[in-house]
Coordinates of C-alpha atoms in Angstrom, one line a residue:
Chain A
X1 CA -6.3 14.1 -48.5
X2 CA -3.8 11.8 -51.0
X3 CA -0.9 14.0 -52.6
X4 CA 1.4 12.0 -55.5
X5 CA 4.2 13.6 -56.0
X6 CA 6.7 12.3 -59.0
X7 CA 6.3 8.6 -57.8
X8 CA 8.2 5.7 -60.4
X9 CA 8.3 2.4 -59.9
X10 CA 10.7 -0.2 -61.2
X11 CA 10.5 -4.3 -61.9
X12 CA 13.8 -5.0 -63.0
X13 CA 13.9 -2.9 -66.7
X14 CA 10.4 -2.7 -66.8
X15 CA 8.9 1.2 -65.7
X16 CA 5.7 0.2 -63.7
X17 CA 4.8 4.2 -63.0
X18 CA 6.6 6.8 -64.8
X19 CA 6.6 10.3 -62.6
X20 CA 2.9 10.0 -61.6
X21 CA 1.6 12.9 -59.5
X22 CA -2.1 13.9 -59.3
X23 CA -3.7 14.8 -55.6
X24 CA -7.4 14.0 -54.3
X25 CA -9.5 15.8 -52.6
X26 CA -11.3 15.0 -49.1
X27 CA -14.9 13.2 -49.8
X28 CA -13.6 13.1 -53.3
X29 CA -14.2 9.6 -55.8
X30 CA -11.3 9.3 -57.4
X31 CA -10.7 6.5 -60.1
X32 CA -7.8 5.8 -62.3
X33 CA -8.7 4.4 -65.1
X34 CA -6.4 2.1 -67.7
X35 CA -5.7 -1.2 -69.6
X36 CA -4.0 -4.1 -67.8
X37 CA -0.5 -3.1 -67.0
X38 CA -1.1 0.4 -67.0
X39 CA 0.3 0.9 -63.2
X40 CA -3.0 0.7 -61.5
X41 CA -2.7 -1.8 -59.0
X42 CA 1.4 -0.4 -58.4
X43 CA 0.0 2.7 -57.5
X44 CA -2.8 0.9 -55.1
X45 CA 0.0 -1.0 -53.3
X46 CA 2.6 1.8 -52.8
X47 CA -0.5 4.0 -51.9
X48 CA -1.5 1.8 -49.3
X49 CA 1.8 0.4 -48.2
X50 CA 2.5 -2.8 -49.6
X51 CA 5.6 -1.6 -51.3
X52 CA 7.8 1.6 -52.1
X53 CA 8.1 3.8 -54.7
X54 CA 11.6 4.3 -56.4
X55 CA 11.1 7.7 -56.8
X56 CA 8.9 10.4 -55.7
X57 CA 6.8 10.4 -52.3
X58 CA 2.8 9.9 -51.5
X59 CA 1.2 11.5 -48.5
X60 CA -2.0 10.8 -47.1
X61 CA -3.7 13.0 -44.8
X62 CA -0.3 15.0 -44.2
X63 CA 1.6 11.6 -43.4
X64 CA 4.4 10.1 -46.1
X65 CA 3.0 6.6 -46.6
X66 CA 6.8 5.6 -46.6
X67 CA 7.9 6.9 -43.4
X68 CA 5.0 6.7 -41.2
X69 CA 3.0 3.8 -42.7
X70 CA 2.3 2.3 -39.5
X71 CA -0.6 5.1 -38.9
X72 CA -1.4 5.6 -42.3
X73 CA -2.5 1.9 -42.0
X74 CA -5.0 2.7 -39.3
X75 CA -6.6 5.5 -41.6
X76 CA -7.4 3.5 -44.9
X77 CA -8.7 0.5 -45.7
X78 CA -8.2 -1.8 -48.8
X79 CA -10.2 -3.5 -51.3
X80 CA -7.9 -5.6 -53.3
X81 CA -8.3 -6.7 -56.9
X82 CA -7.8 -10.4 -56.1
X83 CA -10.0 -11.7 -53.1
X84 CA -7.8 -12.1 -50.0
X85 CA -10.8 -13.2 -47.6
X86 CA -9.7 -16.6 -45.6
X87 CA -11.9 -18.8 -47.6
X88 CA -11.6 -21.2 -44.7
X89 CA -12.9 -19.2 -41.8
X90 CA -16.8 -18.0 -41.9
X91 CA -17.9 -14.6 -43.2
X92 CA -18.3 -13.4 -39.3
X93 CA -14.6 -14.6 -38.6
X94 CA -13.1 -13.1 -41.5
X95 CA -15.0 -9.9 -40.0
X96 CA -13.3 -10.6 -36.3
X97 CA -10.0 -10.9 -37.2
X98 CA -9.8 -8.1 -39.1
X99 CA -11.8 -5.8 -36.7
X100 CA -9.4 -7.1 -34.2
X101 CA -6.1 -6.3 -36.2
X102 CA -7.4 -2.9 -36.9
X103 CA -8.8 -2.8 -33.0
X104 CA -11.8 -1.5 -33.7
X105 CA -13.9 -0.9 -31.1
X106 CA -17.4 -2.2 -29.9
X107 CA -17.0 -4.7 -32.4
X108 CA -19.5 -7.6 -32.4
X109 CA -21.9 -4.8 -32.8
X110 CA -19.9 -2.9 -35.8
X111 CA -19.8 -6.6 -37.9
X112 CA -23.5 -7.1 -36.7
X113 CA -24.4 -3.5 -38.3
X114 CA -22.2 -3.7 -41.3
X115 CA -23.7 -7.4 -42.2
X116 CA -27.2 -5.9 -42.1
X117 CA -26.2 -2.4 -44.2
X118 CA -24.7 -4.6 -46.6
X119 CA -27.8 -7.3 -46.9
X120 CA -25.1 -10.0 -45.8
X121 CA -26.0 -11.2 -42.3
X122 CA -28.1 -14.1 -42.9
X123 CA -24.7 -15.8 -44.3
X124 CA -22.7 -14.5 -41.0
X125 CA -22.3 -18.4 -40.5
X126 CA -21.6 -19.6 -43.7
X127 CA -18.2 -20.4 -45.0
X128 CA -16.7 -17.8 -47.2
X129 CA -15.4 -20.6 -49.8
X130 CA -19.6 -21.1 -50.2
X131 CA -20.4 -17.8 -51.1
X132 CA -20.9 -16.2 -55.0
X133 CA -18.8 -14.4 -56.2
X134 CA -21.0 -11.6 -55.4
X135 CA -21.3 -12.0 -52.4
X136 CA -17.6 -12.5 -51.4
X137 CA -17.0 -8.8 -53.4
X138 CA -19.5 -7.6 -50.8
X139 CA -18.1 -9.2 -47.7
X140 CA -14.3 -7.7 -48.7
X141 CA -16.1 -4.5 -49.2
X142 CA -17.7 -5.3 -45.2
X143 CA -14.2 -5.7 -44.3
X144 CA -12.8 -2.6 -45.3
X145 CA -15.6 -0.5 -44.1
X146 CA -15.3 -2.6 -40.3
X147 CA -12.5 -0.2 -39.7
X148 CA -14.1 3.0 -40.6
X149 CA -11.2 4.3 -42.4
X150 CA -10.9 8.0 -43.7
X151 CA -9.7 6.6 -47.0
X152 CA -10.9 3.3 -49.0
X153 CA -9.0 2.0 -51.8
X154 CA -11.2 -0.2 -54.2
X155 CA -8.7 -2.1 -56.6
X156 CA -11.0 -3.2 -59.5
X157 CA -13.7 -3.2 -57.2
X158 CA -15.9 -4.8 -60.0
X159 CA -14.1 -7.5 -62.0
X160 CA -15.9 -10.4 -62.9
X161 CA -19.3 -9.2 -61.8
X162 CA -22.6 -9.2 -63.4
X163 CA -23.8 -6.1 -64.5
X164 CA -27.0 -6.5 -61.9
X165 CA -24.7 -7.1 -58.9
X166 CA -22.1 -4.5 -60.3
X167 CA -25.4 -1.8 -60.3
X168 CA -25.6 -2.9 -56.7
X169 CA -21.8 -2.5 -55.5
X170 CA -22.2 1.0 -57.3
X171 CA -25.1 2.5 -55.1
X172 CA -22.8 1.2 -51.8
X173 CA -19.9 3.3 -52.9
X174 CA -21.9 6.0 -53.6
X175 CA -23.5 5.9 -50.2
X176 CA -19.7 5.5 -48.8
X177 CA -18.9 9.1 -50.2
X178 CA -22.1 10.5 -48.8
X179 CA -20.4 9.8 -45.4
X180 CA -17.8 12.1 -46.4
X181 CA -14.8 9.3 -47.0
X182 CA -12.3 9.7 -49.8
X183 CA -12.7 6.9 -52.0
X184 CA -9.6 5.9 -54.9
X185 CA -10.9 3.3 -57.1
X186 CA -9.0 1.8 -59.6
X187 CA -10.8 0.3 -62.7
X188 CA -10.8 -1.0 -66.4
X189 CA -14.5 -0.4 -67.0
X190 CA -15.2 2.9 -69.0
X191 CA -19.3 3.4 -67.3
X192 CA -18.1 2.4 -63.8
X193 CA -15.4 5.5 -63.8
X194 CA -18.2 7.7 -65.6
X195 CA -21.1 6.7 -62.7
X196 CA -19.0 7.1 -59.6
X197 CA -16.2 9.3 -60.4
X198 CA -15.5 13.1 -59.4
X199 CA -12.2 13.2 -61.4
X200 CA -10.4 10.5 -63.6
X201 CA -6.7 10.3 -63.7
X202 CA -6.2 7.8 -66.8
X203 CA -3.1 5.9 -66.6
X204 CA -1.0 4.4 -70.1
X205 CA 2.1 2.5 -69.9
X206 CA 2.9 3.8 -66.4
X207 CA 2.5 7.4 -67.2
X208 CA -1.0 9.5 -65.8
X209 CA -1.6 11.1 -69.6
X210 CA -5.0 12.7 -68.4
X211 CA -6.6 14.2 -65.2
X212 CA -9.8 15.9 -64.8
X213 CA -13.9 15.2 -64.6
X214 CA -15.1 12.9 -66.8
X215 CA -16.8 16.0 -68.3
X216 CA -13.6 18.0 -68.7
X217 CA -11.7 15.5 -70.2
X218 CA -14.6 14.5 -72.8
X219 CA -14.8 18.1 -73.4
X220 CA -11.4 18.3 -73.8
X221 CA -11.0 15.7 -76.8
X222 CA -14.4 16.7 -78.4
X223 CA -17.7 16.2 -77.0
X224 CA -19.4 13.9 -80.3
X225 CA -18.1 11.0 -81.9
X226 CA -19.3 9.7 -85.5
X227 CA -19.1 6.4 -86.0
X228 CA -18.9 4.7 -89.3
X229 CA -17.8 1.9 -92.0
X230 CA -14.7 3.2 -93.9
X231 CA -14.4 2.1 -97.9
X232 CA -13.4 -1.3 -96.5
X233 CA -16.1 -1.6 -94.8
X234 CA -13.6 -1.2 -90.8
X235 CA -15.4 0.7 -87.9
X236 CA -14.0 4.1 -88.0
X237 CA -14.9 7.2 -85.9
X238 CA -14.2 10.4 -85.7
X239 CA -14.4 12.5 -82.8
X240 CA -15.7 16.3 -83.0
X241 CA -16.1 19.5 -81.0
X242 CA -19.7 20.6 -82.1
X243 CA -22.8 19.0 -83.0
X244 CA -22.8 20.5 -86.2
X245 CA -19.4 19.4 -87.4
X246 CA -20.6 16.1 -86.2
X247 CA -23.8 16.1 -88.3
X248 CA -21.7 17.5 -91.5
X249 CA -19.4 14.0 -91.2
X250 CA -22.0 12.4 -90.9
X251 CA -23.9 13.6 -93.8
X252 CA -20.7 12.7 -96.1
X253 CA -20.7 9.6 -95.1
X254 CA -22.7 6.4 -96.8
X255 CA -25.2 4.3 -94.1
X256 CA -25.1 3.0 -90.7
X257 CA -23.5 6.3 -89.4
X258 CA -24.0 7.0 -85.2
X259 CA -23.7 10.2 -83.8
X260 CA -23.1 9.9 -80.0
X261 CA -22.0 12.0 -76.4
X262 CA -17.7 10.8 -76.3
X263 CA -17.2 8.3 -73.2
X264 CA -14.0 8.1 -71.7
X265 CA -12.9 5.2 -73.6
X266 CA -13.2 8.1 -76.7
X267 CA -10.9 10.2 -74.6
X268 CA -8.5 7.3 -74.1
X269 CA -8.4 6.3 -77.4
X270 CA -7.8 9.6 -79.3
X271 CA -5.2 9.8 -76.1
X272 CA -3.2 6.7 -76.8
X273 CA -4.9 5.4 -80.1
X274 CA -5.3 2.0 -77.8
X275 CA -8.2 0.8 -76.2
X276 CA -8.9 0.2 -72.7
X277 CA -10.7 -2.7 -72.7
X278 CA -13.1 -4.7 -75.4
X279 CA -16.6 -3.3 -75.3
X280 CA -17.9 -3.5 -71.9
X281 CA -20.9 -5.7 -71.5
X282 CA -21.9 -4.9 -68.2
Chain B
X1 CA 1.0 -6.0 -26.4
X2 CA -1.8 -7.9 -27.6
X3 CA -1.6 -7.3 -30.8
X4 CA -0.4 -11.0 -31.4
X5 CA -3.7 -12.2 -30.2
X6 CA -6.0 -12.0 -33.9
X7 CA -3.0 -13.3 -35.8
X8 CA -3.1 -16.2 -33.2
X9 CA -6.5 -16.6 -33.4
X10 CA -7.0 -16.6 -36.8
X11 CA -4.4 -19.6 -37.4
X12 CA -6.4 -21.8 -34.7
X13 CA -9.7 -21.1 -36.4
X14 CA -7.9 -22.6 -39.2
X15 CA -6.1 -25.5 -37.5
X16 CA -9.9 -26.3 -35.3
X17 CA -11.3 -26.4 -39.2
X18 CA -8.0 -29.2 -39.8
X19 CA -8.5 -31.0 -36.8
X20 CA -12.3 -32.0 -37.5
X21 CA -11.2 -33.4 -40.4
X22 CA -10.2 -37.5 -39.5
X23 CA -7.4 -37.5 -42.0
X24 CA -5.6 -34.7 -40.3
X25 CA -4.9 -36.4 -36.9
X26 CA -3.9 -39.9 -38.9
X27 CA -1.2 -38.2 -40.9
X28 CA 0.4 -36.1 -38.0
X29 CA 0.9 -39.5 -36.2
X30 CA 1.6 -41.4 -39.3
X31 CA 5.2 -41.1 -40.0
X32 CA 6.5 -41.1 -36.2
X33 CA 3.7 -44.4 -35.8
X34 CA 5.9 -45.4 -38.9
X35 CA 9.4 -45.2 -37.2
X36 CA 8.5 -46.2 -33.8
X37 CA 7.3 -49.7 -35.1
X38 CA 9.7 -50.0 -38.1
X39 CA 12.8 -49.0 -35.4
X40 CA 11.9 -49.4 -32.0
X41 CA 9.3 -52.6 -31.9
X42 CA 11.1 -54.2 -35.0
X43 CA 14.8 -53.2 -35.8
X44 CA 15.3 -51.8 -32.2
X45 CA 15.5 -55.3 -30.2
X46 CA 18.9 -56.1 -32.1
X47 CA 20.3 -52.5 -30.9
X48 CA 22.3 -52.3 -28.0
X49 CA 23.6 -48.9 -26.8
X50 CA 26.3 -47.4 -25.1
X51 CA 24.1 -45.8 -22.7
X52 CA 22.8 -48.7 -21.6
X53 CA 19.0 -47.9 -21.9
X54 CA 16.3 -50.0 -24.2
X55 CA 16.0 -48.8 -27.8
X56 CA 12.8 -47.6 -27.1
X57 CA 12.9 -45.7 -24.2
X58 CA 15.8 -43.9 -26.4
X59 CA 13.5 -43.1 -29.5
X60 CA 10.8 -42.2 -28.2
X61 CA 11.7 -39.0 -26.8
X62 CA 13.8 -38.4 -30.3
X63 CA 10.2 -39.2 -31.9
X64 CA 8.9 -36.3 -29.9
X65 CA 12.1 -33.9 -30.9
X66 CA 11.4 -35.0 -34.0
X67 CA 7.7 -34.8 -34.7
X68 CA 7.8 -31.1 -33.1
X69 CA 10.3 -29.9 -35.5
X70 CA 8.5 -31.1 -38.4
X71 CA 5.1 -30.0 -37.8
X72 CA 6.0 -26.4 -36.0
X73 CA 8.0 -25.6 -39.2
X74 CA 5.8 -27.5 -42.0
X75 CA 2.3 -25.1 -40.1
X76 CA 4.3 -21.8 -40.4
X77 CA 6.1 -22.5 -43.6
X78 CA 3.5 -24.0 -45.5
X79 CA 0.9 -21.3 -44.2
X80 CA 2.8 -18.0 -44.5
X81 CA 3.8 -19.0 -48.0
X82 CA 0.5 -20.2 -48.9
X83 CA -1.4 -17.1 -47.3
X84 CA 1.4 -14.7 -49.3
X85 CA 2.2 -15.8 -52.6
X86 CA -1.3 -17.8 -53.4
X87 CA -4.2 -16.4 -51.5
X88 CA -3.0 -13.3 -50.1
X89 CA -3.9 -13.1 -47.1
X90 CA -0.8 -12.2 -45.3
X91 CA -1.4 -8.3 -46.8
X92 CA -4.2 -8.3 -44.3
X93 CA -1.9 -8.4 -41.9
X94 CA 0.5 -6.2 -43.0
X95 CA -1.6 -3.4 -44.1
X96 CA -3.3 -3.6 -40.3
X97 CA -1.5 -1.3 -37.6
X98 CA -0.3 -3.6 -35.7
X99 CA 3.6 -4.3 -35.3
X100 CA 5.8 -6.7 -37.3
X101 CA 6.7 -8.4 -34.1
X102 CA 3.5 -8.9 -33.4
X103 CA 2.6 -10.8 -36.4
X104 CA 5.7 -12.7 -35.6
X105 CA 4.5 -13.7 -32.4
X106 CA 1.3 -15.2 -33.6
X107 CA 2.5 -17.2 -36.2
X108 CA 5.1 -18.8 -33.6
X109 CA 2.7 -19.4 -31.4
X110 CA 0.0 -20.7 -33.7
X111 CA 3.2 -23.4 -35.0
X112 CA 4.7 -24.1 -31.4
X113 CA 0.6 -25.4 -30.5
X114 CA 0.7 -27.6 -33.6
X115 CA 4.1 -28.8 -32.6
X116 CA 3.0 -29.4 -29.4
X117 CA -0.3 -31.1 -30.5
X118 CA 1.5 -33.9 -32.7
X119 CA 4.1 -34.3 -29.6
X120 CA 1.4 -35.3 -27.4
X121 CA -0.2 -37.8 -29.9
X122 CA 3.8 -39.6 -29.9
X123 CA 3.6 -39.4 -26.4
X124 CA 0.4 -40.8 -26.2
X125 CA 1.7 -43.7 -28.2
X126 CA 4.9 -43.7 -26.3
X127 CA 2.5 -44.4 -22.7
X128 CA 1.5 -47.7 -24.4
X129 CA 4.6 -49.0 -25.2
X130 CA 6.9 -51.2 -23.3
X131 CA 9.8 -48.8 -22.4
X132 CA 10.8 -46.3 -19.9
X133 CA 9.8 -43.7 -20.9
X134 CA 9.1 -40.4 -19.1
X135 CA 8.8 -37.2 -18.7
X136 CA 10.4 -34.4 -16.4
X137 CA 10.9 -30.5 -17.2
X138 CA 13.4 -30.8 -18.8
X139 CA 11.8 -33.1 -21.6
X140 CA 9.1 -29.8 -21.7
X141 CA 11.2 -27.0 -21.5
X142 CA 13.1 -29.0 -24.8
X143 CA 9.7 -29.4 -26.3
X144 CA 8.0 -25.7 -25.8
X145 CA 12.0 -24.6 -27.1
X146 CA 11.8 -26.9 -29.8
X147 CA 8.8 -25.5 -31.1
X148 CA 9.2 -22.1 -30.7
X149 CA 13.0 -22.6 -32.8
X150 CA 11.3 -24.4 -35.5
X151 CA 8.0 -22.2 -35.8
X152 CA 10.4 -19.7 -36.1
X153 CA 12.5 -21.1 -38.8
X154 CA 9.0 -22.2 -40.6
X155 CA 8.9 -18.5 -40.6
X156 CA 11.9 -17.4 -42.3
X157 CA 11.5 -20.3 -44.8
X158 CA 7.6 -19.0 -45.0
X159 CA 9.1 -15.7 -46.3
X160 CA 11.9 -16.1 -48.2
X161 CA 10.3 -18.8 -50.6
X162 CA 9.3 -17.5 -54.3
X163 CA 7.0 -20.9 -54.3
X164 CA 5.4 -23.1 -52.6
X165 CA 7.9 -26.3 -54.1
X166 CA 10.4 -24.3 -52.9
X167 CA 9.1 -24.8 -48.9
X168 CA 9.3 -28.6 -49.9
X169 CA 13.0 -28.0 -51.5
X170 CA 14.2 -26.1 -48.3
X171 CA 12.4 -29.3 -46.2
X172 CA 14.1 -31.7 -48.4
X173 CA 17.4 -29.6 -48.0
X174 CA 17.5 -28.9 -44.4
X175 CA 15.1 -30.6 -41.9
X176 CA 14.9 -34.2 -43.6
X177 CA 18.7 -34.9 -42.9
X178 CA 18.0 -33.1 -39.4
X179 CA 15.4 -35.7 -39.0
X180 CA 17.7 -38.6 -39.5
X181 CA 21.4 -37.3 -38.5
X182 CA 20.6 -36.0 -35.2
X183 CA 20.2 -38.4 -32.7
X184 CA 16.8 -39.5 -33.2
X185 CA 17.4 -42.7 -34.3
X186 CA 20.9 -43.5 -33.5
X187 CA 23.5 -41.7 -30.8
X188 CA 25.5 -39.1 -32.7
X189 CA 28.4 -40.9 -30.8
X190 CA 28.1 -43.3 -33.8
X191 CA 28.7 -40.7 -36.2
X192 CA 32.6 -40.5 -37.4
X193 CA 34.5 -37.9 -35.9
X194 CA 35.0 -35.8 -39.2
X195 CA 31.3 -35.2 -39.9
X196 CA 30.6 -34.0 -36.0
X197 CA 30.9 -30.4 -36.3
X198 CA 28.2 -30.5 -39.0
X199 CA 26.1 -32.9 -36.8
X200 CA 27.0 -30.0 -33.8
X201 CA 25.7 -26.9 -36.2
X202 CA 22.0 -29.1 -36.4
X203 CA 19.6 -27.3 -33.9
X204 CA 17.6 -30.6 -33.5
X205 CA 20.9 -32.5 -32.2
X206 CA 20.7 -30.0 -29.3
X207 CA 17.0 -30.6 -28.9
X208 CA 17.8 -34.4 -29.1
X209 CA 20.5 -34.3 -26.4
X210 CA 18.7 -32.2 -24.0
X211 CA 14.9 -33.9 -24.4
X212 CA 16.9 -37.2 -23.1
X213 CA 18.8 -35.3 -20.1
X214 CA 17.0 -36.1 -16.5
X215 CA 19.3 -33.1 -14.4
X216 CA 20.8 -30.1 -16.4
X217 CA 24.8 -31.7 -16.7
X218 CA 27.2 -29.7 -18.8
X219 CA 26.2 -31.1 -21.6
X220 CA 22.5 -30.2 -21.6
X221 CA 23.6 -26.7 -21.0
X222 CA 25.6 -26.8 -23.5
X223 CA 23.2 -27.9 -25.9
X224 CA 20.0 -25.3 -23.9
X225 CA 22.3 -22.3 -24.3
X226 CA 22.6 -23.4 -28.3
X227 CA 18.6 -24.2 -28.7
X228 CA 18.1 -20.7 -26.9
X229 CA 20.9 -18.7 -29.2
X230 CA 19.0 -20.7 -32.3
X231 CA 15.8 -19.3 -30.8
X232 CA 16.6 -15.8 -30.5
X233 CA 18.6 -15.8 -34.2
X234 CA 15.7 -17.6 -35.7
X235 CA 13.0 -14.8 -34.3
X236 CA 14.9 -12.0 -34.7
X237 CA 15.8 -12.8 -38.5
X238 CA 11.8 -13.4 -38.9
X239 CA 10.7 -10.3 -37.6
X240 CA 13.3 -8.6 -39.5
X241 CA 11.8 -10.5 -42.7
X242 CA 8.2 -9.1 -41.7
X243 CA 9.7 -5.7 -40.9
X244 CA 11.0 -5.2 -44.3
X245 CA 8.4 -7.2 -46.6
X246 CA 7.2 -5.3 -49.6
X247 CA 5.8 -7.1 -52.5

């Protein structure tokens, strides 16, 4: 469904995306996963049109996003990282407009269905600048999905949510690729790419350094990390292929050892010897 | 071919919001309010011109020319740049399928009906004043052309900006001195000969030439043929802008 192929991007001096190629499969969740700056949101924007790559090409569904982005727009449908929703006009507006722009048809009866799927129509009325934060993620999310597209982008679909409402934004795009849509998420949270995710491409200073399932790239690094306090009394780990090594390090070790399953953060780390992001709360 | 219709719609949903708030309607009729009383009721009675018609009757369809310009370009300006750099809004429309002229044409629109909105209040105002004032189709034609060169150049300025104190910079720059050295005020037969080519280049000194005509002379179609090659510049250059817009 999505093919990258050698894409760069340049600001100036600065090498957003470095060669990036990876392809997704139809019905697939993909999510790339990386710190801020990594070239998430770059590859969101050239993906769905907002700007060019330097280098390299992206198709979707067969079509070069470059030279045929007028009907690539009519086959995807964006969730951005910062909410674009007029915060002037009322959650049902918001919902016309866009419908309109993206001529979808039957439409008073598509926004009235995908108010009640999403548990949002008893604020159809209500000005979007009144709603939680919540419920505006939900509403873009509304949006997008007015259009049926083939393929949903979902920029940081999560960021600054509470782990309860998070939970609840996870079981909607799960139930998005039971309908058989691509879905190419884009996020800094290491659990949200390990619940929804098919594959994981994870993304380091521009350049994708990583591509598989979660569980292929965990097994990849080593499936058990030991964690520790080194002579100085720092949080160390060490990350190993087999329970048993695991257990040995653990044994030579003084107190407060943990033996647990790698996450992707593990993988990123022993990767890039950065972190992602400090320890997720949610 | 109605593809212009949501981007339309969308900014009246927005300007019906404005207009239900009081202060909105006070502040589009301030500043002409302003300058008819400061220059027509008060300064104007000691001005005699050439023309040989009251002050008044003179400034209030320069009022009009005026008051279109500045509130067809300040809607389109101020939104677009608003609704692209701050709140992102304008990447709804340009990641929908619909085409860049499109979106052109609604934000035109949605700027010529604001323009046209804040005429009528001057000309509401200009009904109650002593004068002779009126209007035929030429005075509209001028107004709807008016609009729809300004909207159009709120536009370009709308895209081009990096800021949003830039849109006040290019406002400071360009359609403040357009307000005052175009025949709104004052005939442009006042202004010395040297600075008249300048004074000739300003699209509102057509508008304020042909607003005042009562038959098309060779003037006004001078000045309509100028207004409509500003026009079709103006549109062109802003759909282009759209076309080519990548962040």
């Amino acid at each position: 469904m999505i093919t990258v192929e050698k894409i760069s991007k340049f600001y100036g001096n600065l090498k957003a995306l470095d060669a990036v190629s990876f392809q997704i499969g139809e019905g697939e969740i993909f999510g790339l996963l990386g710190p801020n700056g990594a070239g998430k949101t770059t590859t969101v924007k050239i993906l769905t049109t907002l700007t060019n790559p330097d280098e390299g090409r992206c198709l979707i569904d067969g079509m070069d996003v470059v030279l045929n982005s007028h009907q690539i727009k009519s086959i995807i449908a964006v969730v951005p990282q910062e909410n674009n929703l007029e915060r002037e006009l009322t959650v049902y507006e918001n919902l016309l407009i866009y419908g309109m722009l993206h001529k979808v048809k039957d439409l008073r009866r598509k926004i009235s269905d995908i108010l009640n799927s999403l548990d949002i129509s008893h604020k159809k009325n209500s000005l979007v600048n009144s709603l939680s934060g919540g419920l505006q993620r939900r509403l873009l999310l509304a949006r997008a999905l007015l259009s049926n597209p083939k393929v949903l982008f979902l920029d940081e679909p999560s960021i600054g949510l509470d782990a309860h409402i998070r939970r609840q934004l996870w079981q909607i795009i799960r139930s998005i690729k039971s309908e058989g849509k691509t879905v190419f998420l884009t996020t800094h949270y290491i659990e949200e790419a390990e619940a929804l995710c098919d594959r994981v491409g994870i993304l380091s200073h521009g350049k994708l350094i990583a591509l598989g399932t979660p569980e292929e790239l965990k097994r990849e690094v080593g499936e058990f990390v030991v964690e520790y306090l080194d002579k100085e009394g720092r949080s160390t780990s060490s990350i190993c292929q087999k329970k048993e090594e695991a257990y040995e390090i653990a044994k030579s070790k003084n107190d407060r050892v943990t033996i647990r399953k790698t996450n992707l953060e593990d993988v990123f780390v022993k990767l890039t010897g950065e972190r992602i992001l400090e320890k997720d709360k949610g | 071919m109605t593809d212009w219709w949501p981007v339309f719609l969308k900014e009246m949903l927005h300007f019906k919001r404005k207009l239900l708030r009081l202060g909105y309607i006070f502040s589009a009729m301030m500043a002409p309010i302003i300058y008819l009383v400061t220059f027509g009721l008060g300064l104007g009675k000691t001005v005699t011109l050439t023309e040989g018609t009251d002050y008044l009757t003179f400034l209030l369809p320069g009022l009009v020319a005026m008051s279109s310009m500045n509130n067809s370009y300040t809607w389109v300006a101020s939104a677009l740049n608003l609704s692209r750099i701050y709140f992102k809004t304008f990447q709804i429309l340009i990641q929908s399928p619909i085409k860049p002229f499109s979106i052109m044409i609604g934000e035109v629109l949605a700027g010529m009906v604001k323009g046209i909105f804040a005429s009528l209040l001057i000309i509401l105002v200009g009904i109650f004043v002593p004068s002779d004032f009126s209007i035929n189709l030429i005075f509209l034609l001028t107004l709807i052309l008016n609009c729809f060169m300004f909207a159009s150049l709120g536009l370009i300025t709308g895209m081009i900006t990096k800021s949003h104190e830039d849109t006040a910079t290019y406002s400071n720059f360009f359609i403040m001195p357009m307000a005052f050295f175009s025949g709104t005020f004052f005939s442009i037969e006042r202004i010395p000969y040297i600075f008249k080519p300048i004074i000739y280049i300003m699209p509102l000194t057509h508008t304020n030439i042909l607003i005042r005509k009562s038959t098309l002379d060779l003037d006004g179609t001078i000045s309509l043929l100028v207004i409509i090659f500003y026009c079709a510049i103006f549109f062109c250059l802003g759909a282009r802008l759209i076309a080519n817009y990548r962040e």
